mmCIF file of C-alpha atoms and ligand atoms in Angstrom:
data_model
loop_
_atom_site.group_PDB
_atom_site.id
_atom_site.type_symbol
_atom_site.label_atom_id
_atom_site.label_comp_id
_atom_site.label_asym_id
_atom_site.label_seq_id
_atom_site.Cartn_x
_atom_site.Cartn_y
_atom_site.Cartn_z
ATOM 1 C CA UNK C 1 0.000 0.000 0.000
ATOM 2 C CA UNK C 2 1.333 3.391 -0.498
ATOM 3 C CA UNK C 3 1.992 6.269 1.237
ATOM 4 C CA UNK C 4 -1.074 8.641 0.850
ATOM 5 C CA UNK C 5 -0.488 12.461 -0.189
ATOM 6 C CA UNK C 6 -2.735 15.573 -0.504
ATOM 7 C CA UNK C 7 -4.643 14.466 -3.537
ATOM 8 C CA UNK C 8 -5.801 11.785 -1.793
ATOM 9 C CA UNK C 9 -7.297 13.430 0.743
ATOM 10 C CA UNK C 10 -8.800 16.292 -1.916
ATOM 11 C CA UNK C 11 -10.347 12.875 -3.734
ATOM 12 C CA UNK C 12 -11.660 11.814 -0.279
ATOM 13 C CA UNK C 13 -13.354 15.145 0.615
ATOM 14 C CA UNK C 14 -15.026 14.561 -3.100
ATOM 15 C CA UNK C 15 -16.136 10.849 -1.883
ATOM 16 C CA UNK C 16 -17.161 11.841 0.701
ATOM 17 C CA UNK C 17 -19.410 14.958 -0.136
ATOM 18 C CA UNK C 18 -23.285 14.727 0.522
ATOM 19 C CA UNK C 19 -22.341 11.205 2.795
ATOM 20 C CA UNK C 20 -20.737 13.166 5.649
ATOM 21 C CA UNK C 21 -21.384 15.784 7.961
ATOM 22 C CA UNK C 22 -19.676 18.348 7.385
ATOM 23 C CA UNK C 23 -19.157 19.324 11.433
ATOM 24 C CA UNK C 24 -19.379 22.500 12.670
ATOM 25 C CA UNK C 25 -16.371 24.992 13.691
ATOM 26 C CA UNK C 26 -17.214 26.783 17.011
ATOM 27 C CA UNK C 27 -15.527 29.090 19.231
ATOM 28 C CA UNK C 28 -15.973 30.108 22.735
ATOM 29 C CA UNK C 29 -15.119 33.142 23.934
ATOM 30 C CA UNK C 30 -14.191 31.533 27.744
ATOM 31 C CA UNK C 31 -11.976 29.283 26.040
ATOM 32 C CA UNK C 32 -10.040 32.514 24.334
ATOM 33 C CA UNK C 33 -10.000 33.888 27.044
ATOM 34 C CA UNK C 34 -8.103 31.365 29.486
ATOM 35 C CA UNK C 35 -6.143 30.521 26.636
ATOM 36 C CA UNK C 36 -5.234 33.954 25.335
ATOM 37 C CA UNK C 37 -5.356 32.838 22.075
ATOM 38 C CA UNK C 38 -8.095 32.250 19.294
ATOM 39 C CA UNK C 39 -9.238 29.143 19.336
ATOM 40 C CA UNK C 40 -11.364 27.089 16.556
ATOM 41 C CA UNK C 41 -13.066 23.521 17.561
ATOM 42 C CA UNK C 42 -13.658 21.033 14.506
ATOM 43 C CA UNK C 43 -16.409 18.956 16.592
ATOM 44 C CA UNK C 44 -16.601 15.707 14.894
ATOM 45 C CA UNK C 45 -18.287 14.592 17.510
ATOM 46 C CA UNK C 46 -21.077 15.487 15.460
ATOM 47 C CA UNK C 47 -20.092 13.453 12.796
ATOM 48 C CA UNK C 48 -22.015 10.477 11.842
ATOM 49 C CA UNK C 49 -21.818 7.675 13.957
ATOM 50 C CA UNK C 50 -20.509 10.288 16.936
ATOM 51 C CA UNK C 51 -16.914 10.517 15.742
ATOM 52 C CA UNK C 52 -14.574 11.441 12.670
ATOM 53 C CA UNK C 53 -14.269 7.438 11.729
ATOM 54 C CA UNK C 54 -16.792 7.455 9.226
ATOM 55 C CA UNK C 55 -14.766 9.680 7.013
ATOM 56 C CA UNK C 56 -12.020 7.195 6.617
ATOM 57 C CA UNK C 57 -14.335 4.051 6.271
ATOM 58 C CA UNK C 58 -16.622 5.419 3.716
ATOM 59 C CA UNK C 59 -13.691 6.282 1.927
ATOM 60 C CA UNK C 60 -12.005 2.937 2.251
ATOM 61 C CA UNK C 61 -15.250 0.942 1.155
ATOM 62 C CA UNK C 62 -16.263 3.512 -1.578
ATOM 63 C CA UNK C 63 -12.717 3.143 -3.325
ATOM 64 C CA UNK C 64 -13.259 -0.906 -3.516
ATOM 65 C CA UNK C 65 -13.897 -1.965 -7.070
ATOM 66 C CA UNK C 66 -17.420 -3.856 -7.377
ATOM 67 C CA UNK C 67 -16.016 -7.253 -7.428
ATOM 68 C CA UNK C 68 -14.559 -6.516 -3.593
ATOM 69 C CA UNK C 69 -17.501 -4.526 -2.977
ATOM 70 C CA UNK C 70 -19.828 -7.765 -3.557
ATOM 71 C CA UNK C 71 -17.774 -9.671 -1.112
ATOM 72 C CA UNK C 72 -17.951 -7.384 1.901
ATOM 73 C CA UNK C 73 -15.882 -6.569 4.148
ATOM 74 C CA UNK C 74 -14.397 -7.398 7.895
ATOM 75 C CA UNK C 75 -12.433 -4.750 10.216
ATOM 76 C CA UNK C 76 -12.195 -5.466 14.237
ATOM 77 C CA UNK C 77 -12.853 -3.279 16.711
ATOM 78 C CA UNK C 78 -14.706 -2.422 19.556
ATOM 79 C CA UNK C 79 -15.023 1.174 19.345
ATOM 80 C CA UNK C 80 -16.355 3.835 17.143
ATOM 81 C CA UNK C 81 -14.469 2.236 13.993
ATOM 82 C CA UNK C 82 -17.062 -0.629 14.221
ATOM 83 C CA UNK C 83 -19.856 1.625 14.115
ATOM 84 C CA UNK C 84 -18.310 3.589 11.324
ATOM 85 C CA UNK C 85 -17.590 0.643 8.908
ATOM 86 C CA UNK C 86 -21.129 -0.507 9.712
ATOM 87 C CA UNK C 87 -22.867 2.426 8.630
ATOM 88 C CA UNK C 88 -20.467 3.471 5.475
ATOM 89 C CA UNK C 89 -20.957 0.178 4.089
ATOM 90 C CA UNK C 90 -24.392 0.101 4.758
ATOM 91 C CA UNK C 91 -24.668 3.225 2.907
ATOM 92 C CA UNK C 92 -22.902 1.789 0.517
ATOM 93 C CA UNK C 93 -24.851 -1.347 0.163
ATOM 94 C CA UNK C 94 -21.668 -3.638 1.385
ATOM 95 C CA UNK C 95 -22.224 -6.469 3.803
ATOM 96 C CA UNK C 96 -19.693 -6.074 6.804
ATOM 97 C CA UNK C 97 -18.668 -8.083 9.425
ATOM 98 C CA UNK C 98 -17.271 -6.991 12.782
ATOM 99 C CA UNK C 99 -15.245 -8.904 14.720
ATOM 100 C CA UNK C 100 -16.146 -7.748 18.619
ATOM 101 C CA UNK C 101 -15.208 -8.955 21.817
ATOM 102 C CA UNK C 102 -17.991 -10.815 23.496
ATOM 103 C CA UNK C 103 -18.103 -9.069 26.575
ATOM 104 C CA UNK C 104 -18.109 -5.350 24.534
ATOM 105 C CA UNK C 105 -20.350 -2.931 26.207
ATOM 106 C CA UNK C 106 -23.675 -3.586 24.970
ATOM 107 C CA UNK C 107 -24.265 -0.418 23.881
ATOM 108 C CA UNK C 108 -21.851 -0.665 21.044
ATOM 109 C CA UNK C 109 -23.262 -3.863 20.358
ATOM 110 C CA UNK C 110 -26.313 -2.577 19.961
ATOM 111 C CA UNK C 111 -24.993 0.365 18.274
ATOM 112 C CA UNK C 112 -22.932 -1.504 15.853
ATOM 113 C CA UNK C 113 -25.980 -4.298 15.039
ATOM 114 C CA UNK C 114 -28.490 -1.410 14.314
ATOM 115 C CA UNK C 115 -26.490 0.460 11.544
ATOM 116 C CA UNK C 116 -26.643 -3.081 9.857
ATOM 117 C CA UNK C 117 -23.250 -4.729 10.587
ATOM 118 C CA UNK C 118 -22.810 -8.650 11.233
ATOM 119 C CA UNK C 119 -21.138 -8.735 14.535
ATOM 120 C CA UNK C 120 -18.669 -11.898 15.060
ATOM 121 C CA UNK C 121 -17.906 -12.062 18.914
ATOM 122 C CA UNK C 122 -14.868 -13.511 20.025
ATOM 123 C CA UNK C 123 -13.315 -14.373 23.490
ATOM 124 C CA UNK C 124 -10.810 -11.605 24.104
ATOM 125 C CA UNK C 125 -8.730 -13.895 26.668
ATOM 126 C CA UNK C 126 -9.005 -17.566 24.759
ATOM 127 C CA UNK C 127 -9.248 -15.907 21.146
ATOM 128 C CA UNK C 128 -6.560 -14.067 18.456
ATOM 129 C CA UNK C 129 -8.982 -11.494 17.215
ATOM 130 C CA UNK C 130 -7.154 -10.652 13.776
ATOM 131 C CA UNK C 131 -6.093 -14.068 13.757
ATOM 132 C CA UNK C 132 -10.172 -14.860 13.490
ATOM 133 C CA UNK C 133 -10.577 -11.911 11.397
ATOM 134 C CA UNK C 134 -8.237 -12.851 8.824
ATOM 135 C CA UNK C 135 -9.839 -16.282 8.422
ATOM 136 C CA UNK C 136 -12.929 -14.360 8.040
ATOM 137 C CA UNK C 137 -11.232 -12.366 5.164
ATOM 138 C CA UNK C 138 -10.181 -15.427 3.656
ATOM 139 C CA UNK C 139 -13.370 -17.596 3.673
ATOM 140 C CA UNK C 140 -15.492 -14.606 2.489
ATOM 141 C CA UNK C 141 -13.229 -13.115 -0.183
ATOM 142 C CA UNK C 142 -13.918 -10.098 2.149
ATOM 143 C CA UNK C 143 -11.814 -6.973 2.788
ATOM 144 C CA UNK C 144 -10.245 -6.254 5.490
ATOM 145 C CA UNK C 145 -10.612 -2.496 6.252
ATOM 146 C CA UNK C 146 -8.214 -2.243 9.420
ATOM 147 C CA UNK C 147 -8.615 1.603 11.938
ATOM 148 C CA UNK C 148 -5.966 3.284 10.920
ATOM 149 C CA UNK C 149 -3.058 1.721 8.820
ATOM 150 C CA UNK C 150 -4.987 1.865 5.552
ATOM 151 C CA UNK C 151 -3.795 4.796 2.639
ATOM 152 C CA UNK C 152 -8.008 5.315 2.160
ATOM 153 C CA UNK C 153 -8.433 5.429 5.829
ATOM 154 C CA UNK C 154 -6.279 7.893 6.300
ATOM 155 C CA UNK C 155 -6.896 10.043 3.657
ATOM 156 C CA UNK C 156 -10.837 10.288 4.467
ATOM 157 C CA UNK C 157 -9.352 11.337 8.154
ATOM 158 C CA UNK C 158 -7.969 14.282 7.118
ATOM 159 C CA UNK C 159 -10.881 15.762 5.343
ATOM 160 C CA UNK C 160 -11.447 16.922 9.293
ATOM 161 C CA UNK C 161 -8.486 19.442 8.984
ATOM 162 C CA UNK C 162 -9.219 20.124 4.835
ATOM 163 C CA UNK C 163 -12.431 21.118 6.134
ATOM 164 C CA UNK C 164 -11.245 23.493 9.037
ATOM 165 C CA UNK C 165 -8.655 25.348 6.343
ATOM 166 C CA UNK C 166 -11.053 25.679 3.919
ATOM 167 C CA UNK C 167 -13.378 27.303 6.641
ATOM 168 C CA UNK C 168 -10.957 29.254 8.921
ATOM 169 C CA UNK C 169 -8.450 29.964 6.698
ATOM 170 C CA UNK C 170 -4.224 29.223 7.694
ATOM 171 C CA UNK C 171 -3.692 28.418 11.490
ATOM 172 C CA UNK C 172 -0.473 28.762 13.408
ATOM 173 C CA UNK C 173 -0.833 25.762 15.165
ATOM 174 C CA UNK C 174 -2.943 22.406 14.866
ATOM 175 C CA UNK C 175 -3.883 19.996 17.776
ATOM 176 C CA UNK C 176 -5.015 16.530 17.147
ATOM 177 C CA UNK C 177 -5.483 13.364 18.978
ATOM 178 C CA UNK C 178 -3.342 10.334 17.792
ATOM 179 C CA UNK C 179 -4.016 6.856 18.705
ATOM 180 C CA UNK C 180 -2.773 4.988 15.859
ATOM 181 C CA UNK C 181 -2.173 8.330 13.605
ATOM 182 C CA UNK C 182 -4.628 7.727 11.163
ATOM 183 C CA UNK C 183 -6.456 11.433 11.936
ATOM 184 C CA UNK C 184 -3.251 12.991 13.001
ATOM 185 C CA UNK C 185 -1.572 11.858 9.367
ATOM 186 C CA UNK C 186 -4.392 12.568 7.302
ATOM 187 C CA UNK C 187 -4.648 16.061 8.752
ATOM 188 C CA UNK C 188 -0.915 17.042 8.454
ATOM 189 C CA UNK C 189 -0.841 16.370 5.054
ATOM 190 C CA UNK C 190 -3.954 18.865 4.865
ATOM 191 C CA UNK C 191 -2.459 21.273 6.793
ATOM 192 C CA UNK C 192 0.638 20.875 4.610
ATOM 193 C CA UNK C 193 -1.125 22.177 2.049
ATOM 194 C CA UNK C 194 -3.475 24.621 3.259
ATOM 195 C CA UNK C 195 -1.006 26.108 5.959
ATOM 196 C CA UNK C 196 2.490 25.449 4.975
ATOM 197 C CA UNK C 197 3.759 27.058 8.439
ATOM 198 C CA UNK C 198 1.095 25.720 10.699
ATOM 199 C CA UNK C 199 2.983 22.859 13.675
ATOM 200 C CA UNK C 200 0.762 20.372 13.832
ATOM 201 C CA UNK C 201 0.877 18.120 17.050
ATOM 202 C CA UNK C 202 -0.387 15.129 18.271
ATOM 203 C CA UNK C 203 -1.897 14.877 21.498
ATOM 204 C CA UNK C 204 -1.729 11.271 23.630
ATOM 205 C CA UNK C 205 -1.947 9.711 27.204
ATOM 206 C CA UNK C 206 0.163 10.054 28.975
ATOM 207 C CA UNK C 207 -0.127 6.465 29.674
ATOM 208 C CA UNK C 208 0.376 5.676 26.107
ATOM 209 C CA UNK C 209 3.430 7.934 24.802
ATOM 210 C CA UNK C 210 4.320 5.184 22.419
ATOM 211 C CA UNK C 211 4.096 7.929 19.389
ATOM 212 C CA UNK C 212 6.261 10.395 21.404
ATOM 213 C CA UNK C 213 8.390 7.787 22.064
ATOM 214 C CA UNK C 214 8.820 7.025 18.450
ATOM 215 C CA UNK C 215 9.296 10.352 17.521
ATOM 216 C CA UNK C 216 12.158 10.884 19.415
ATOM 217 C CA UNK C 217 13.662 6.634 18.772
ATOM 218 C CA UNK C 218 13.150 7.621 14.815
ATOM 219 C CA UNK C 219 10.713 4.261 15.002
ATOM 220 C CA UNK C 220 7.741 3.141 15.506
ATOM 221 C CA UNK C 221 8.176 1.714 19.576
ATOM 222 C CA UNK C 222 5.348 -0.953 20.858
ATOM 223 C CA UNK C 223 4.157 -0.434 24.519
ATOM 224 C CA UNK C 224 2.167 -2.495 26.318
ATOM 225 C CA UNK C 225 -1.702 -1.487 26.277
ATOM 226 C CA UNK C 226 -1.678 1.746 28.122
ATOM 227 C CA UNK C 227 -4.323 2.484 31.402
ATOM 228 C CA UNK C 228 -5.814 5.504 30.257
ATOM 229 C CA UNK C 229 -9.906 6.902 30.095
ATOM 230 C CA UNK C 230 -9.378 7.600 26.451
ATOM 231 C CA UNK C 231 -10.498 3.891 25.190
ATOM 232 C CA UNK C 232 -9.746 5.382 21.975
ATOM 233 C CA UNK C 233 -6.360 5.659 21.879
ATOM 234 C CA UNK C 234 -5.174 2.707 23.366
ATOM 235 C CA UNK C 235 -3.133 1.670 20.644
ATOM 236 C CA UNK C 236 0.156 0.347 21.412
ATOM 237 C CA UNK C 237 2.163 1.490 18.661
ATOM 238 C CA UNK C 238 1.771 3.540 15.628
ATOM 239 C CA UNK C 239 0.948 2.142 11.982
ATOM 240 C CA UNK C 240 3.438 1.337 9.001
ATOM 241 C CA UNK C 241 1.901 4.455 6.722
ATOM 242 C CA UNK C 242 1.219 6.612 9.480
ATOM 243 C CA UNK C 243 4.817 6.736 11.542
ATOM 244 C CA UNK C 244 6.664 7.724 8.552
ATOM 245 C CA UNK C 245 3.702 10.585 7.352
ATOM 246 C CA UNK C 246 3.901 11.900 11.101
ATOM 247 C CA UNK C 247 7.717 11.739 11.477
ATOM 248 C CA UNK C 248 8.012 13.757 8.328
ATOM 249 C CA UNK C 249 4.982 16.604 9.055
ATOM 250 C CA UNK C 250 4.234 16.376 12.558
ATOM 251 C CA UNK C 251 5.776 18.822 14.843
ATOM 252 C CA UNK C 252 6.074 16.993 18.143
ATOM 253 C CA UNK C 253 3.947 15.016 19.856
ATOM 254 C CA UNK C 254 2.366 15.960 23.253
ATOM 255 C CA UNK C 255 1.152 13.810 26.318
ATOM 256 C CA UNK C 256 -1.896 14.669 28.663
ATOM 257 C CA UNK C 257 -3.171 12.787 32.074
ATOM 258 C CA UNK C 258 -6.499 11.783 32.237
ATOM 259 C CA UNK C 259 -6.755 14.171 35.089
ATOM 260 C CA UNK C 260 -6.849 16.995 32.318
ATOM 261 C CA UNK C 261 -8.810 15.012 30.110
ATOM 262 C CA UNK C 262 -11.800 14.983 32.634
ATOM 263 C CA UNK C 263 -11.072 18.889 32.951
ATOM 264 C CA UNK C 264 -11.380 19.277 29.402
ATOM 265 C CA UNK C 265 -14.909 16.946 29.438
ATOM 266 C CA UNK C 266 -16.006 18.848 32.209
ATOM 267 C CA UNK C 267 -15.335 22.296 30.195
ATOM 268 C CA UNK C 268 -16.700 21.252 26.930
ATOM 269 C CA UNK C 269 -19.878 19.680 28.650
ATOM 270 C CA UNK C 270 -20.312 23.417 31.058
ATOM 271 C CA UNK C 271 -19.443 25.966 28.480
ATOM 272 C CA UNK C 272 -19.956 24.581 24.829
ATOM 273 C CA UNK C 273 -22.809 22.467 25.364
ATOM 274 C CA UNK C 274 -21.447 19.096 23.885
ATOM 275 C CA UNK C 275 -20.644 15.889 25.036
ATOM 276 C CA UNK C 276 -17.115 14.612 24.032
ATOM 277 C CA UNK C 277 -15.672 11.424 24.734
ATOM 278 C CA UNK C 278 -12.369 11.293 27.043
ATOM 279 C CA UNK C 279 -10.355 10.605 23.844
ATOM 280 C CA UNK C 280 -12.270 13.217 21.703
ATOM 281 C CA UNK C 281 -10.575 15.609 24.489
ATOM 282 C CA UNK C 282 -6.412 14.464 23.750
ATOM 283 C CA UNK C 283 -6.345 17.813 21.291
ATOM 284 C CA UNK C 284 -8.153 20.317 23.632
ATOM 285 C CA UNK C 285 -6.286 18.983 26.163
ATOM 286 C CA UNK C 286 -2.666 19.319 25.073
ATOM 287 C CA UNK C 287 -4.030 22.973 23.232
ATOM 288 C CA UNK C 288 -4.844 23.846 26.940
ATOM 289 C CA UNK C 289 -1.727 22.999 28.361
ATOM 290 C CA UNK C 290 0.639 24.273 25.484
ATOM 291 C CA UNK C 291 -1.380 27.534 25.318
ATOM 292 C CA UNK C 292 1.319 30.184 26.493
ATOM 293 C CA UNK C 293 3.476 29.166 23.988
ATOM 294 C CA UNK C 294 0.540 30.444 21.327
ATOM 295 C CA UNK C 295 -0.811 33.990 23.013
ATOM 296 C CA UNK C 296 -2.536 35.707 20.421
ATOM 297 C CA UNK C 297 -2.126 33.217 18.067
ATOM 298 C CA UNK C 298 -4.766 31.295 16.026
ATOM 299 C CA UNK C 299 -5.227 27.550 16.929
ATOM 300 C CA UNK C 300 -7.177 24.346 16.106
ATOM 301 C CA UNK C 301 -8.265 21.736 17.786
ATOM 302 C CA UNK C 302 -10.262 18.914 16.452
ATOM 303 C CA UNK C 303 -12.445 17.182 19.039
ATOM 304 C CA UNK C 304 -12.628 13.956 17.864
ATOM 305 C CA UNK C 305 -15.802 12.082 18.830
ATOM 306 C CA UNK C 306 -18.745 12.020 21.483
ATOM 307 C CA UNK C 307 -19.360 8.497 22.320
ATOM 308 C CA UNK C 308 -19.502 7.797 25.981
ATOM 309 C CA UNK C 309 -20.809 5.393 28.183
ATOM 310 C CA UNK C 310 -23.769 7.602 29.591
ATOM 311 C CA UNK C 311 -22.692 5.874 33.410
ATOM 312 C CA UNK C 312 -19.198 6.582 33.008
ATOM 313 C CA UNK C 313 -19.605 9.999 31.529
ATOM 314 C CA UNK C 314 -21.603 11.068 34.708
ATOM 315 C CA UNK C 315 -19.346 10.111 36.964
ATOM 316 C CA UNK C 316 -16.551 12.286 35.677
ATOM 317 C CA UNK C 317 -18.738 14.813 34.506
ATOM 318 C CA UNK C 318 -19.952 15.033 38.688
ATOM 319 C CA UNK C 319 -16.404 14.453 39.758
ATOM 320 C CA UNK C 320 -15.471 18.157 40.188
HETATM 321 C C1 PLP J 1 -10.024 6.287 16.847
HETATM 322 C C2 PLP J 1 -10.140 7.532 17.620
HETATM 323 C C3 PLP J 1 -9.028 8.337 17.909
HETATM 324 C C4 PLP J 1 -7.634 7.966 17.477
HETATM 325 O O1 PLP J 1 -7.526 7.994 16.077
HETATM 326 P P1 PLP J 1 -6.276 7.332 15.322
HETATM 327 O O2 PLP J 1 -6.542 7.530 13.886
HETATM 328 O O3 PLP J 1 -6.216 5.889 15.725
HETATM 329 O O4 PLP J 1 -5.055 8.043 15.800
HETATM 330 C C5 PLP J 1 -9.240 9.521 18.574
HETATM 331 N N1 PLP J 1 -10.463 9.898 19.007
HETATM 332 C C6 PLP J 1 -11.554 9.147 18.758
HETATM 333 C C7 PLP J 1 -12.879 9.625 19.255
HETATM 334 C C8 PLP J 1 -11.443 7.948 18.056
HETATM 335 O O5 PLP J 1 -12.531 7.197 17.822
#
């Protein structure tokens, strides 16, 4: 597969047209305040499916030629991939199969069944998940569509950040979450072209500094699955396509705790009005924290997603 450039994520954004939301950009004037700089939210939580992964799937399914189309295709996951794959290739009349854990929340069982996709559970301590999904692949004819190490993927991903240029104009700086990289890639090489001297960052647990890590190594570096709130980036290391696109346009790469991610949850939910998941708070987070450094300067953060277990959500929400 090979390395996915600008184009790509122009031809995505043309894909993708009249399929996808295309999510607000608000401000908040408390935000630019305690910040002392301007600051512009891409809220993909209010993207379809509750989080920017439907860009990359529809994209990914609607580039398959009819032959693979008619086969269908497989991805694992457990979080808001599922339910993105699901829904694109619903919408694109593809059968898919996801490969869950058996003891997922039921919620994104639910979730996943009702936007039409087959769900194949699997018993995360007896069972090799992509061992099962492969098999899948193979007896099917079926493509696999993996979260984030996919050209496609990550080329519908950064139609987030294509979208915030082409709204906002150039930016001086760029926040983004980064579990595997597939957003944070697919947005550099927007902002690449759209704002040649924007530094875009990546923002990650703490827990899980496996992209800093390889940053600074000049590798990608496995870790072991990080304890963090942000069930969304706890990847353990980055992808083949994605390391070498974020090595070569990425900035640096920040860490939060989930401490500040709760502080940024409890913000978003008091003074913008919207529910974000803990790892759909990485970029606000790390913007937050890295703010002197950009005092009167123009920023963006994309919040990536809003789905939360309602339970869990209260809790920190009430935490104080
Ligand atoms: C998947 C996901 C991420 C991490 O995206 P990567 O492309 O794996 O880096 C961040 N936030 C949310 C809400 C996600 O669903």
């Amino acid at each position: 597969m090979s390395l996915p450039v600008f184009v790509d994520v122009q031809a995505a954004a043309e894909r993708l047209r009249g399929h996808a939301n295309r999510t607000p950009v608000l401000r908040s004037a408390t935000a630019d305040a305690r910040a002392g700089a301007s600051l512009f939210f891409k809220c993909e939580n209010f993207q379809r499916t509750g989080a920017f992964k439907f860009r990359g799937a529809f994209n990914a399914i609607a580039r398959l030629s009819p032959t693979q189309q008619r086969a269908g295709v497989v991805t694992f996951s457990s979080g808001n991939h599922a339910q993105a794959i699901a829904l694109a290739a619903r919408e694109l009349g593809v059968t898919a199969t996801i490969v869950m854990p058996s003891d997922a929340p039921a919620a994104k069982l639910a979730a996943t069944r009702d936007y039409g996709g087959e769900i194949v559970a699997y018993d995360r301590f007896t069972e090799d998940r992509e061992a099962l999904t492969r098999r899948i692949a193979r007896e099917r004819g079926a493509t696999l569509i993996p979260p984030y190490d996919h050209t496609d993927v990550i080329a519908g991903q950064g139609t987030a950040a294509l979208e915030l240029f082409e709204e906002v104009g150039a930016l001086d700086a760029l926040f983004v979450c980064l579990g595997g990289g597939g957003l944070l890639a697919g947005c550099a090489l927007a902002a690449r072209q759209m704002a040649p001297d924007c530094a875009v960052y990546g923002v990650e647990p703490e827990a899980g500094d496996d992209g800093r890590q390889s940053l600074r190594a000049g590798r990608i570096v496995t870790i072991a699955v990080p304890r963090t709130i942000a069930d969304g980036a706890m990847t353990t290391h980055l992808g083949e396509l994605t390391f070498p696109v974020i090595r070569e346009r990425v900035r640096d790469v920040l860490t939060v705790a989930d401490r500040e991610l709760v502080q940024a949850m409890r913000f978003f939910a008091e003074r913008m009005k919207m529910v974000v998941e803990p790892t759909g708070c990485l970029a606000a987070a790390g913007a937050f924290a890295a703010a002197p450094g950009w005092r009167g300067r123009r920023v963006g953060i994309v919040v990536s997603g809003g789905n939360v277990d309602l339970a869990a959500y209260a809790g920190w929400i009430g935490s104080g």
